[in-house]
Amino acid sequence: MKGLKTVYICSECEYTSPKWLGKCPKCGAWNSFVEDVVSLEPQATAKKRVLADFGSSEVRPFSELDIPEYIRTATGLSELDRVLGGGLVCGSVVLLSGEPGIGKSTLLLQISDTLGKTRKVLYVSGEESEGQIKLRANRLKTAGKNLYMLTETNVEKILAATDKLKPEVIIVDSIQTMYTEQSNSTAGSVAQVKEATMSFIAKAKSEGISVILVGHVNKEGSIAGPKVLEHMVDAVLCFEGDRRQCYRIIRANKNRFGSTNEIGVFEMTDAGLREVPNPSEMLLADRPTDISGNCAVCTVEGTRPIVAEIQALVSPTSFPSPRRTSNGIDYTRTYLILAILEKRLGLRFSQNDVYLNVIGGLDLDEPAADLAIALALISSLTDTVIPDDLIAIGELGLSGECRGVANVSQRVKEAARLGFTKAVIPTRNFEHDKFECDIELIPIKNVYDVLKVIKNQPKK
Ligand SMILES: Nc1ncnc2c1ncn2[C@@H]1O[C@H](COP(=O)(O)OP(=O)(O)OP(=O)(O)O)[C@@H](O)[C@H]1O
Ligand SMILES: [Mg+2]
Ligand SMILES: [Zn+2]
């Protein structure tokens, strides 16, 4: 085409090069270049646009600034509201990302139904036909009051439709299918995704409309498009889970209006996503009993204690260097705990492959899970069963000491509620915390005490 040229753009920092490069000379990212088409004529209009109009541009003393009152709307799914920080904020832009088929469109159609009770919702789809959406809506039993549909990918046309309809919430499924006339690049390219997002953010901020953008993820699991996308929006929510299993977890990677620790748990059913207010019960549902290598732990996600089970499999290796695989547990943490057990207890993991897994696809990024990981590992190595009604909470230090962790009484309480009768906890918490539940507490000072827990158990 005349007036256009092909360039390669780094999807991390937007460095532009006339030829493809393996490594970005600006930000150092590998394999980050994607092909794009740009106009040879400079685009004056694109440069002039601003992200958001925040009202005044005067210099004001800090002490005189007003505290904004965020107006939040409940989405009807309290699990999602919790992750958002208490509901969808007016004028905010939320990016919802997730693997294909995880249920992004399903979630958004479900919430547009509830949002529709109080707000006018425009659902823009660039991926599915009206018929497909209607079919899904029927399956989800969406009433669709105050819900308007638009199948369109042209941002200018969408914004024009918005000016006419005056919705209070706009859902864009997905941002990668949108294109704006401001840029000559192809839909889905770095430049287009960025420009389209900017247009929606500008609309949201200037008119107080809440915008939810669906974002695809690429092979590596990050959001397809420029990294700046995540900086531009107010909140980035990730919808995760194993597609073959039915539960889904939603977490905030970024949130300007709430904490990022909270998670929301859902179950995918024929009738759509169902909230799981008691994730522990779900996670423990099919747990194997009376078998070595398992230990329960209670982690705290945001304000909620969640009991999960750690599984370890330690088996003699047939490789020159033994394998270490962990699912849901940080690699370095795994190596660290293995090293502590080798050094302090003289346990031989070096001739064994070690597989670790957290049941239910939960990510345990808390050191409070150390003790349970250690117990699961020793249990598998020695073929000793850890009682099913025992839960372990505590962090391990490099000298083998068991360090205190936060919220132990809250964790123990949740375990007691679920029927656990013994809790292995750090001595420090045992001595300093107040416990008001009916559970046997076993204080642990160091990794040597861990052996005592294991010692009197049957072999399996
Ligand atoms: N009866 C059903 N018919 C179709 N899908 C169903 C049904 N019951 C459950 N599902 C679930 O709905 C999922 C599709 O959800 P959805 O279309 O919302 O995903 P998505 O994240 O929007 O995917 P994409 O990235 O392709 O747009 C399926 O993967 C399946 O797990
Ligand atoms: Mg979809
Ligand atoms: Zn770069």
Coordinates of C-alpha atoms and ligand atoms in Angstrom, one line a residue:
M1 CA 0.0 0.0 0.0
K2 CA 1.1 3.5 -0.7
G3 CA 2.1 5.7 2.2
L4 CA 2.5 2.7 4.5
K5 CA 5.5 0.8 5.6
T6 CA 6.1 -2.3 7.6
V7 CA 8.0 -2.0 10.9
Y8 CA 8.7 -4.1 13.9
I9 CA 7.6 -2.9 17.3
C10 CA 8.8 -4.2 20.7
S11 CA 5.6 -5.2 22.6
E12 CA 7.3 -4.3 25.9
C13 CA 8.6 -0.8 25.3
E14 CA 7.4 0.0 21.8
Y15 CA 10.8 0.5 20.4
T16 CA 10.4 0.5 16.6
S17 CA 12.9 -1.0 14.2
P18 CA 12.7 -1.5 10.4
K19 CA 13.8 -5.1 10.7
W20 CA 12.9 -7.9 13.1
L21 CA 15.2 -8.2 16.0
G22 CA 15.6 -11.1 18.5
K23 CA 16.5 -8.8 21.4
C24 CA 15.3 -5.3 22.0
P25 CA 18.2 -2.8 22.1
K26 CA 16.1 -0.5 24.3
C27 CA 14.6 -2.7 27.1
G28 CA 16.5 -5.9 26.5
A29 CA 13.4 -8.1 26.1
W30 CA 13.8 -11.2 24.0
N31 CA 11.4 -12.2 21.1
S32 CA 9.3 -9.2 21.8
F33 CA 9.1 -7.8 18.3
V34 CA 5.8 -8.0 16.4
E35 CA 5.2 -6.9 12.8
D36 CA 3.1 -3.7 12.3
V37 CA 2.2 -1.3 9.5
V38 CA 2.5 2.4 10.1
S39 CA 1.8 5.5 8.0
L40 CA 4.7 7.4 6.5
E41 CA 2.9 10.7 7.1
P42 CA 3.2 12.0 10.7
Q43 CA -0.1 11.8 12.5
A44 CA -0.6 15.1 14.2
T45 CA -4.0 14.2 15.7
A46 CA -2.7 11.0 17.4
K47 CA 0.0 12.9 19.2
K48 CA -2.3 15.6 20.5
R49 CA -4.7 13.3 22.3
V50 CA -4.5 13.1 26.0
L51 CA -5.3 10.1 28.2
A52 CA -7.7 11.7 30.5
D53 CA -9.1 15.0 31.5
F54 CA -8.8 15.4 35.2
G55 CA -10.4 18.8 35.3
S56 CA -8.0 21.5 36.6
S57 CA -4.4 21.8 35.6
E58 CA -3.7 24.4 38.3
V59 CA -1.1 24.0 41.0
R60 CA -2.8 23.5 44.3
P61 CA -1.5 23.0 47.9
F62 CA -1.6 19.3 48.8
S63 CA -3.6 20.0 52.0
E64 CA -6.4 21.6 50.0
L65 CA -7.0 18.6 47.8
D66 CA -10.4 16.9 48.1
I67 CA -10.8 13.3 48.9
P68 CA -12.8 11.7 46.1
E69 CA -15.9 9.7 46.9
Y70 CA -15.8 6.6 44.7
I71 CA -19.2 5.5 43.5
R72 CA -19.2 1.8 43.3
T73 CA -21.8 -0.5 41.8
A74 CA -22.2 -4.1 42.9
T75 CA -21.7 -6.5 40.0
G76 CA -24.0 -9.2 41.6
L77 CA -21.1 -11.5 42.1
S78 CA -19.7 -10.7 45.5
E79 CA -16.6 -12.7 44.7
L80 CA -15.8 -10.3 41.9
D81 CA -16.8 -7.3 44.0
R82 CA -14.3 -8.3 46.6
V83 CA -11.5 -8.4 44.0
L84 CA -12.5 -5.0 42.6
G85 CA -12.3 -3.6 46.1
G86 CA -16.1 -3.4 46.8
G87 CA -17.7 -3.1 43.4
L88 CA -17.2 -1.5 40.0
V89 CA -16.0 2.1 40.4
C90 CA -17.7 4.7 38.2
G91 CA -15.3 6.1 35.6
S92 CA -12.8 3.3 36.0
V93 CA -11.2 1.2 33.3
V94 CA -10.8 -2.5 34.2
L95 CA -8.8 -4.9 32.1
L96 CA -10.0 -8.6 32.4
S97 CA -7.5 -11.0 31.0
G98 CA -7.5 -14.8 30.7
E99 CA -6.8 -17.8 28.5
P100 CA -9.1 -18.6 25.7
G101 CA -12.3 -20.3 26.8
I102 CA -11.7 -19.7 30.5
G103 CA -15.1 -17.8 30.8
K104 CA -14.4 -14.1 30.3
S105 CA -17.4 -13.5 28.1
T106 CA -19.6 -15.6 30.4
L107 CA -18.5 -13.6 33.5
L108 CA -19.2 -10.3 31.8
L109 CA -22.6 -11.3 30.4
Q110 CA -23.6 -12.4 33.9
I111 CA -22.5 -9.2 35.6
S112 CA -24.1 -7.0 32.9
D113 CA -27.4 -8.6 33.9
T114 CA -27.1 -7.4 37.5
L115 CA -25.4 -4.1 36.6
G116 CA -28.4 -3.6 34.2
K117 CA -30.7 -3.4 37.2
T118 CA -29.3 0.0 38.2
R119 CA -27.2 1.1 35.2
K120 CA -27.5 1.1 31.4
V121 CA -25.0 -1.4 30.0
L122 CA -23.5 -1.5 26.5
Y123 CA -21.9 -4.8 25.6
V124 CA -19.7 -4.5 22.6
S125 CA -18.5 -7.7 21.0
G126 CA -16.0 -7.9 18.3
E127 CA -15.7 -11.6 18.6
E128 CA -19.1 -13.2 18.5
S129 CA -22.3 -12.6 16.5
E130 CA -25.5 -11.4 18.2
G131 CA -26.9 -14.9 17.8
Q132 CA -24.1 -16.5 19.6
I133 CA -24.4 -14.0 22.5
K134 CA -28.1 -14.5 22.6
L135 CA -27.6 -18.2 22.8
R136 CA -25.2 -17.8 25.7
A137 CA -27.5 -15.3 27.4
N138 CA -30.4 -17.9 27.2
R139 CA -28.2 -20.5 28.7
L140 CA -27.2 -18.2 31.5
K141 CA -30.8 -17.1 32.0
T142 CA -29.8 -13.4 31.5
A143 CA -32.9 -11.2 31.6
G144 CA -31.1 -8.4 29.8
K145 CA -33.0 -5.5 31.2
N146 CA -31.1 -2.3 30.4
L147 CA -28.6 -4.3 28.4
Y148 CA -27.7 -3.2 24.9
M149 CA -25.6 -5.2 22.4
L150 CA -23.4 -4.0 19.7
T151 CA -21.3 -6.1 17.4
E152 CA -18.7 -3.7 16.1
T153 CA -14.9 -3.4 16.0
N154 CA -14.5 0.2 14.9
V155 CA -13.8 2.3 18.0
E156 CA -15.1 5.5 16.4
K157 CA -18.4 3.8 15.6
I158 CA -18.6 2.4 19.1
L159 CA -18.0 5.8 20.6
A160 CA -20.6 7.4 18.4
A161 CA -23.1 4.7 19.5
T162 CA -22.1 5.5 23.1
D163 CA -22.9 9.2 22.6
K164 CA -26.3 8.2 21.4
L165 CA -27.1 5.5 24.0
K166 CA -25.4 7.2 27.0
P167 CA -24.6 3.9 28.8
E168 CA -23.0 4.0 32.3
V169 CA -21.0 0.8 31.7
I170 CA -19.3 -0.3 28.5
I171 CA -18.0 -3.9 28.1
V172 CA -15.6 -4.4 25.3
D173 CA -15.0 -8.0 24.3
S174 CA -12.1 -8.0 23.3
I175 CA -9.6 -5.0 23.0
Q176 CA -7.5 -7.0 20.6
T177 CA -10.3 -7.1 18.0
M178 CA -10.9 -3.3 18.1
Y179 CA -9.3 -0.9 15.7
T180 CA -9.3 2.8 15.5
E181 CA -8.9 5.1 12.5
Q182 CA -6.3 7.0 14.4
S183 CA -3.8 4.4 13.5
N184 CA -3.1 2.6 10.3
S185 CA -1.8 -0.6 11.9
T186 CA -3.8 -3.8 11.7
A187 CA -6.3 -4.8 14.4
G188 CA -4.6 -6.6 17.3
S189 CA -1.2 -4.9 16.7
V190 CA 0.6 -3.1 19.5
A191 CA -0.2 0.3 18.1
Q192 CA -3.9 -0.5 17.6
V193 CA -4.4 -2.0 21.0
K194 CA -2.8 1.0 22.6
E195 CA -4.7 3.5 20.6
A196 CA -8.1 1.8 21.1
T197 CA -7.5 1.5 24.9
M198 CA -6.6 5.2 25.0
S199 CA -9.8 6.1 23.3
F200 CA -11.9 4.1 25.8
I201 CA -9.9 5.5 28.8
A202 CA -10.5 9.0 27.6
K203 CA -14.2 8.3 27.2
A204 CA -14.4 6.7 30.7
K205 CA -12.6 9.5 32.4
S206 CA -14.4 12.4 30.7
E207 CA -17.9 11.0 31.1
G208 CA -17.6 8.9 34.2
I209 CA -18.4 5.7 32.4
S210 CA -17.1 2.4 33.7
V211 CA -15.3 0.4 31.0
I212 CA -14.4 -3.2 31.2
L213 CA -12.0 -4.4 28.5
V214 CA -11.4 -8.1 27.8
G215 CA -7.7 -8.8 27.1
H216 CA -6.3 -11.9 25.4
V217 CA -3.2 -13.4 26.8
N218 CA -0.4 -14.6 24.6
K219 CA 1.6 -17.9 24.7
E220 CA 3.6 -16.7 27.7
G221 CA 0.5 -15.8 29.6
S222 CA 0.9 -12.1 29.6
I223 CA -1.6 -9.7 28.1
A224 CA -1.3 -9.6 24.3
G225 CA -0.4 -6.0 23.4
P226 CA 2.0 -3.4 24.7
K227 CA 3.0 -3.6 28.4
V228 CA 1.9 0.0 28.8
L229 CA -1.7 -1.2 28.5
E230 CA -1.4 -2.5 32.1
H231 CA -0.1 0.9 33.2
M232 CA -2.8 2.8 31.5
V233 CA -5.9 1.0 33.0
D234 CA -7.0 1.3 36.6
A235 CA -7.2 -2.4 37.4
V236 CA -5.9 -5.5 35.8
L237 CA -7.9 -8.7 36.7
C238 CA -6.7 -12.1 35.8
F239 CA -9.0 -14.9 35.3
E240 CA -7.2 -18.2 35.9
G241 CA -7.9 -21.8 36.4
D242 CA -7.5 -25.1 34.7
R243 CA -9.9 -25.2 31.8
R244 CA -10.4 -29.0 32.2
Q245 CA -11.4 -28.5 35.8
C246 CA -14.4 -26.5 36.8
Y247 CA -13.1 -23.9 39.2
R248 CA -11.8 -20.5 38.3
I249 CA -9.9 -18.0 40.3
I250 CA -10.0 -14.3 39.6
R251 CA -7.3 -12.1 41.1
A252 CA -6.2 -8.5 40.8
N253 CA -2.7 -7.9 39.5
K254 CA -3.2 -4.2 39.8
N255 CA -6.0 -2.2 41.4
R256 CA -6.0 1.5 42.0
F257 CA -9.2 1.3 44.0
G258 CA -8.6 -1.7 46.2
S259 CA -6.2 -4.3 47.5
T260 CA -4.5 -6.8 45.2
N261 CA -4.5 -9.7 47.6
E262 CA -8.1 -10.7 47.3
I263 CA -9.1 -13.5 45.2
G264 CA -12.6 -14.5 43.9
V265 CA -13.4 -18.2 43.4
F266 CA -16.0 -19.5 40.9
E267 CA -17.2 -22.7 39.6
M268 CA -18.0 -23.1 35.9
T269 CA -21.4 -24.8 35.3
D270 CA -23.7 -25.1 32.4
A271 CA -25.7 -22.2 33.8
G272 CA -22.6 -20.0 34.0
L273 CA -20.2 -19.1 36.8
R274 CA -21.3 -19.9 40.3
E275 CA -19.7 -18.3 43.2
V276 CA -17.8 -20.4 45.7
P277 CA -18.0 -18.6 49.0
N278 CA -16.3 -21.4 50.9
P279 CA -13.3 -22.3 48.7
S280 CA -11.7 -24.5 51.3
E281 CA -14.6 -26.9 51.2
M282 CA -14.3 -27.1 47.4
L283 CA -10.5 -27.5 47.5
L284 CA -10.7 -30.3 50.1
A285 CA -13.6 -32.1 48.4
D286 CA -11.8 -35.0 46.7
R287 CA -8.8 -35.0 48.8
P288 CA -7.1 -38.4 49.1
T289 CA -7.0 -39.8 52.7
D290 CA -4.6 -42.1 54.5
I291 CA -1.8 -41.7 52.0
S292 CA 1.8 -40.4 52.4
G293 CA 3.0 -37.2 50.9
N294 CA 0.0 -35.0 51.7
C295 CA -0.3 -32.2 54.2
A296 CA -3.0 -29.5 54.6
V297 CA -2.1 -25.9 55.0
C298 CA -4.1 -22.7 55.6
T299 CA -3.1 -19.7 53.6
V300 CA -4.6 -16.2 53.8
E301 CA -5.7 -14.6 50.5
G302 CA -6.5 -11.0 51.3
T303 CA -8.9 -11.2 54.2
R304 CA -9.9 -14.8 53.7
P305 CA -8.2 -17.9 55.1
I306 CA -8.2 -20.8 52.6
V307 CA -7.3 -24.3 53.5
A308 CA -5.5 -26.1 50.7
E309 CA -3.6 -29.4 50.4
I310 CA 0.0 -29.8 49.4
Q311 CA 1.0 -33.1 47.7
A312 CA 4.6 -34.2 47.4
L313 CA 5.9 -37.2 45.5
V314 CA 9.5 -38.1 46.2
S315 CA 10.8 -41.0 44.2
P316 CA 14.3 -42.4 43.3
T317 CA 15.6 -40.7 40.2
S318 CA 16.8 -42.2 37.0
F319 CA 18.3 -38.9 35.7
P320 CA 21.8 -37.7 36.2
S321 CA 20.4 -34.6 37.9
P322 CA 17.2 -35.2 39.8
R323 CA 14.0 -33.5 38.8
R324 CA 12.2 -30.9 40.8
T325 CA 8.8 -29.9 39.6
S326 CA 6.4 -27.7 41.5
N327 CA 3.0 -26.6 40.8
G328 CA 1.6 -23.7 42.7
I329 CA 4.7 -23.3 44.8
D330 CA 7.6 -21.0 44.0
Y331 CA 10.7 -22.9 42.6
T332 CA 13.2 -21.1 44.8
R333 CA 11.1 -21.8 47.8
T334 CA 11.0 -25.5 46.9
Y335 CA 14.8 -25.6 46.6
L336 CA 15.2 -23.7 49.8
I337 CA 13.1 -26.1 51.8
L338 CA 14.8 -29.1 50.3
A339 CA 18.2 -27.6 51.2
I340 CA 17.1 -26.9 54.8
L341 CA 15.8 -30.5 55.2
E342 CA 19.0 -32.0 53.7
K343 CA 21.3 -29.9 55.8
R344 CA 19.5 -29.8 59.1
L345 CA 17.9 -33.2 59.2
G346 CA 20.3 -35.1 56.9
L347 CA 17.4 -36.3 54.7
R348 CA 18.6 -37.4 51.3
F349 CA 16.5 -35.7 48.6
S350 CA 19.5 -35.5 46.2
Q351 CA 19.0 -39.0 44.9
N352 CA 15.3 -38.4 44.4
D353 CA 13.0 -36.7 42.0
V354 CA 10.7 -34.3 43.8
Y355 CA 7.2 -33.3 42.5
L356 CA 5.1 -30.8 44.5
N357 CA 1.6 -29.8 43.8
V358 CA -1.1 -27.7 45.4
I359 CA -4.5 -29.2 44.9
G360 CA -7.0 -27.0 43.2
G361 CA -4.7 -24.8 41.2
L362 CA -4.1 -22.4 44.1
D363 CA -0.8 -20.4 44.2
L364 CA 0.8 -20.6 47.6
D365 CA 3.2 -17.6 47.5
E366 CA 3.2 -17.3 51.3
P367 CA 6.2 -18.5 53.4
A368 CA 3.5 -19.7 55.9
A369 CA 3.2 -22.8 53.7
D370 CA 6.8 -23.8 54.4
L371 CA 6.0 -26.1 57.2
A372 CA 3.3 -28.0 55.4
I373 CA 5.6 -28.3 52.3
A374 CA 8.4 -29.7 54.6
L375 CA 5.9 -32.2 56.2
A376 CA 4.6 -33.3 52.8
L377 CA 8.1 -33.9 51.6
I378 CA 9.3 -35.8 54.6
S379 CA 6.0 -37.8 54.6
S380 CA 6.6 -38.9 51.0
L381 CA 10.3 -39.6 51.5
T382 CA 9.7 -41.8 54.5
D383 CA 6.4 -43.2 53.5
T384 CA 4.7 -41.9 56.6
V385 CA 1.2 -40.8 56.6
I386 CA 0.3 -37.3 58.0
P387 CA -3.1 -37.5 59.8
D388 CA -5.9 -36.1 57.6
D389 CA -7.1 -34.0 60.4
L390 CA -3.8 -32.2 60.9
I391 CA -2.9 -28.8 59.5
A392 CA 0.5 -27.2 59.4
I393 CA 1.3 -23.5 59.4
G394 CA 4.7 -21.8 59.7
E395 CA 7.7 -20.4 57.9
L396 CA 11.1 -22.1 57.9
G397 CA 14.3 -20.1 58.3
L398 CA 17.7 -21.1 56.9
S399 CA 18.9 -22.4 60.2
G400 CA 15.9 -24.6 60.4
E401 CA 14.1 -22.4 62.9
C402 CA 10.3 -22.2 62.6
R403 CA 9.3 -18.6 62.4
G404 CA 6.0 -17.0 63.4
V405 CA 3.5 -16.0 60.8
A406 CA 0.6 -13.6 60.7
N407 CA -3.1 -14.4 61.4
V408 CA -2.4 -17.8 62.9
S409 CA -5.5 -17.8 65.1
Q410 CA -7.7 -16.9 62.1
R411 CA -6.2 -19.8 60.1
V412 CA -6.5 -22.3 62.9
K413 CA -10.2 -21.2 63.3
E414 CA -10.9 -21.9 59.7
A415 CA -9.2 -25.3 59.9
A416 CA -11.3 -26.1 63.0
R417 CA -14.4 -25.1 61.2
L418 CA -13.6 -27.6 58.5
G419 CA -13.1 -30.4 61.0
F420 CA -9.3 -30.4 61.5
T421 CA -8.4 -31.4 65.1
K422 CA -4.7 -30.8 65.2
A423 CA -2.7 -27.7 64.2
V424 CA 1.1 -27.6 64.0
I425 CA 2.0 -23.9 64.5
P426 CA 5.2 -21.9 65.3
T427 CA 6.0 -21.8 69.0
R428 CA 6.1 -18.0 68.8
N429 CA 2.5 -17.8 67.7
F430 CA 1.6 -20.5 70.3
E431 CA 3.0 -18.3 73.0
H432 CA 1.8 -14.9 71.9
D433 CA -1.5 -15.4 70.0
K434 CA -4.9 -15.9 71.4
F435 CA -6.8 -18.9 70.2
E436 CA -10.5 -19.4 70.7
C437 CA -11.3 -22.6 69.0
D438 CA -11.4 -26.3 69.8
I439 CA -8.3 -27.7 68.2
E440 CA -5.2 -29.4 69.6
L441 CA -2.2 -27.0 69.0
I442 CA 1.2 -28.5 68.5
P443 CA 4.0 -25.8 68.8
I444 CA 7.1 -26.2 66.7
K445 CA 10.3 -24.4 67.4
N446 CA 12.5 -25.8 64.6
V447 CA 12.7 -28.3 61.9
Y448 CA 13.8 -31.0 64.4
D449 CA 10.4 -30.8 66.1
V450 CA 8.9 -31.6 62.7
L451 CA 10.3 -35.0 62.9
K452 CA 8.5 -35.6 66.2
V453 CA 5.2 -34.9 64.4
I454 CA 6.1 -37.5 61.8
K455 CA 7.6 -40.1 64.1
N456 CA 4.6 -41.6 65.7
Q457 CA 2.6 -42.0 62.5
P458 CA 1.9 -45.2 60.7
K459 CA 3.9 -46.2 57.6
K460 CA 2.2 -46.5 54.3
Ligands
LIG1 N1 -23.3 -25.7 27.8 C1 -22.2 -25.0 27.5 N2 -21.9 -24.6 26.3 C2 -20.8 -23.9 26.0 N3 -19.9 -23.6 27.0 C3 -20.1 -24.0 28.2 C4 -21.2 -24.8 28.6 N4 -21.1 -25.0 29.9 C5 -20.0 -24.5 30.3 N5 -19.3 -23.9 29.3 C6 -18.0 -23.3 29.5 O1 -17.9 -22.0 29.0 C7 -16.7 -21.8 28.4 C8 -16.6 -20.7 27.4 O2 -16.7 -19.5 28.1 P1 -16.5 -18.1 27.4 O3 -16.9 -18.1 26.0 O4 -17.1 -17.1 28.4 O5 -14.9 -18.0 27.5 P2 -14.0 -16.8 27.0 O6 -13.0 -16.6 28.1 O7 -14.8 -15.6 26.6 O8 -13.3 -17.4 25.7 P3 -12.7 -16.6 24.4 O9 -11.4 -16.1 24.8 O10 -12.6 -17.7 23.4 O11 -13.6 -15.5 24.1 C9 -16.2 -23.1 27.9 O12 -14.8 -23.3 27.9 C10 -16.9 -24.0 28.9 O13 -16.0 -24.3 30.0
MG2 MG -15.2 -14.6 24.9
ZN3 ZN 11.8 -3.2 24.1

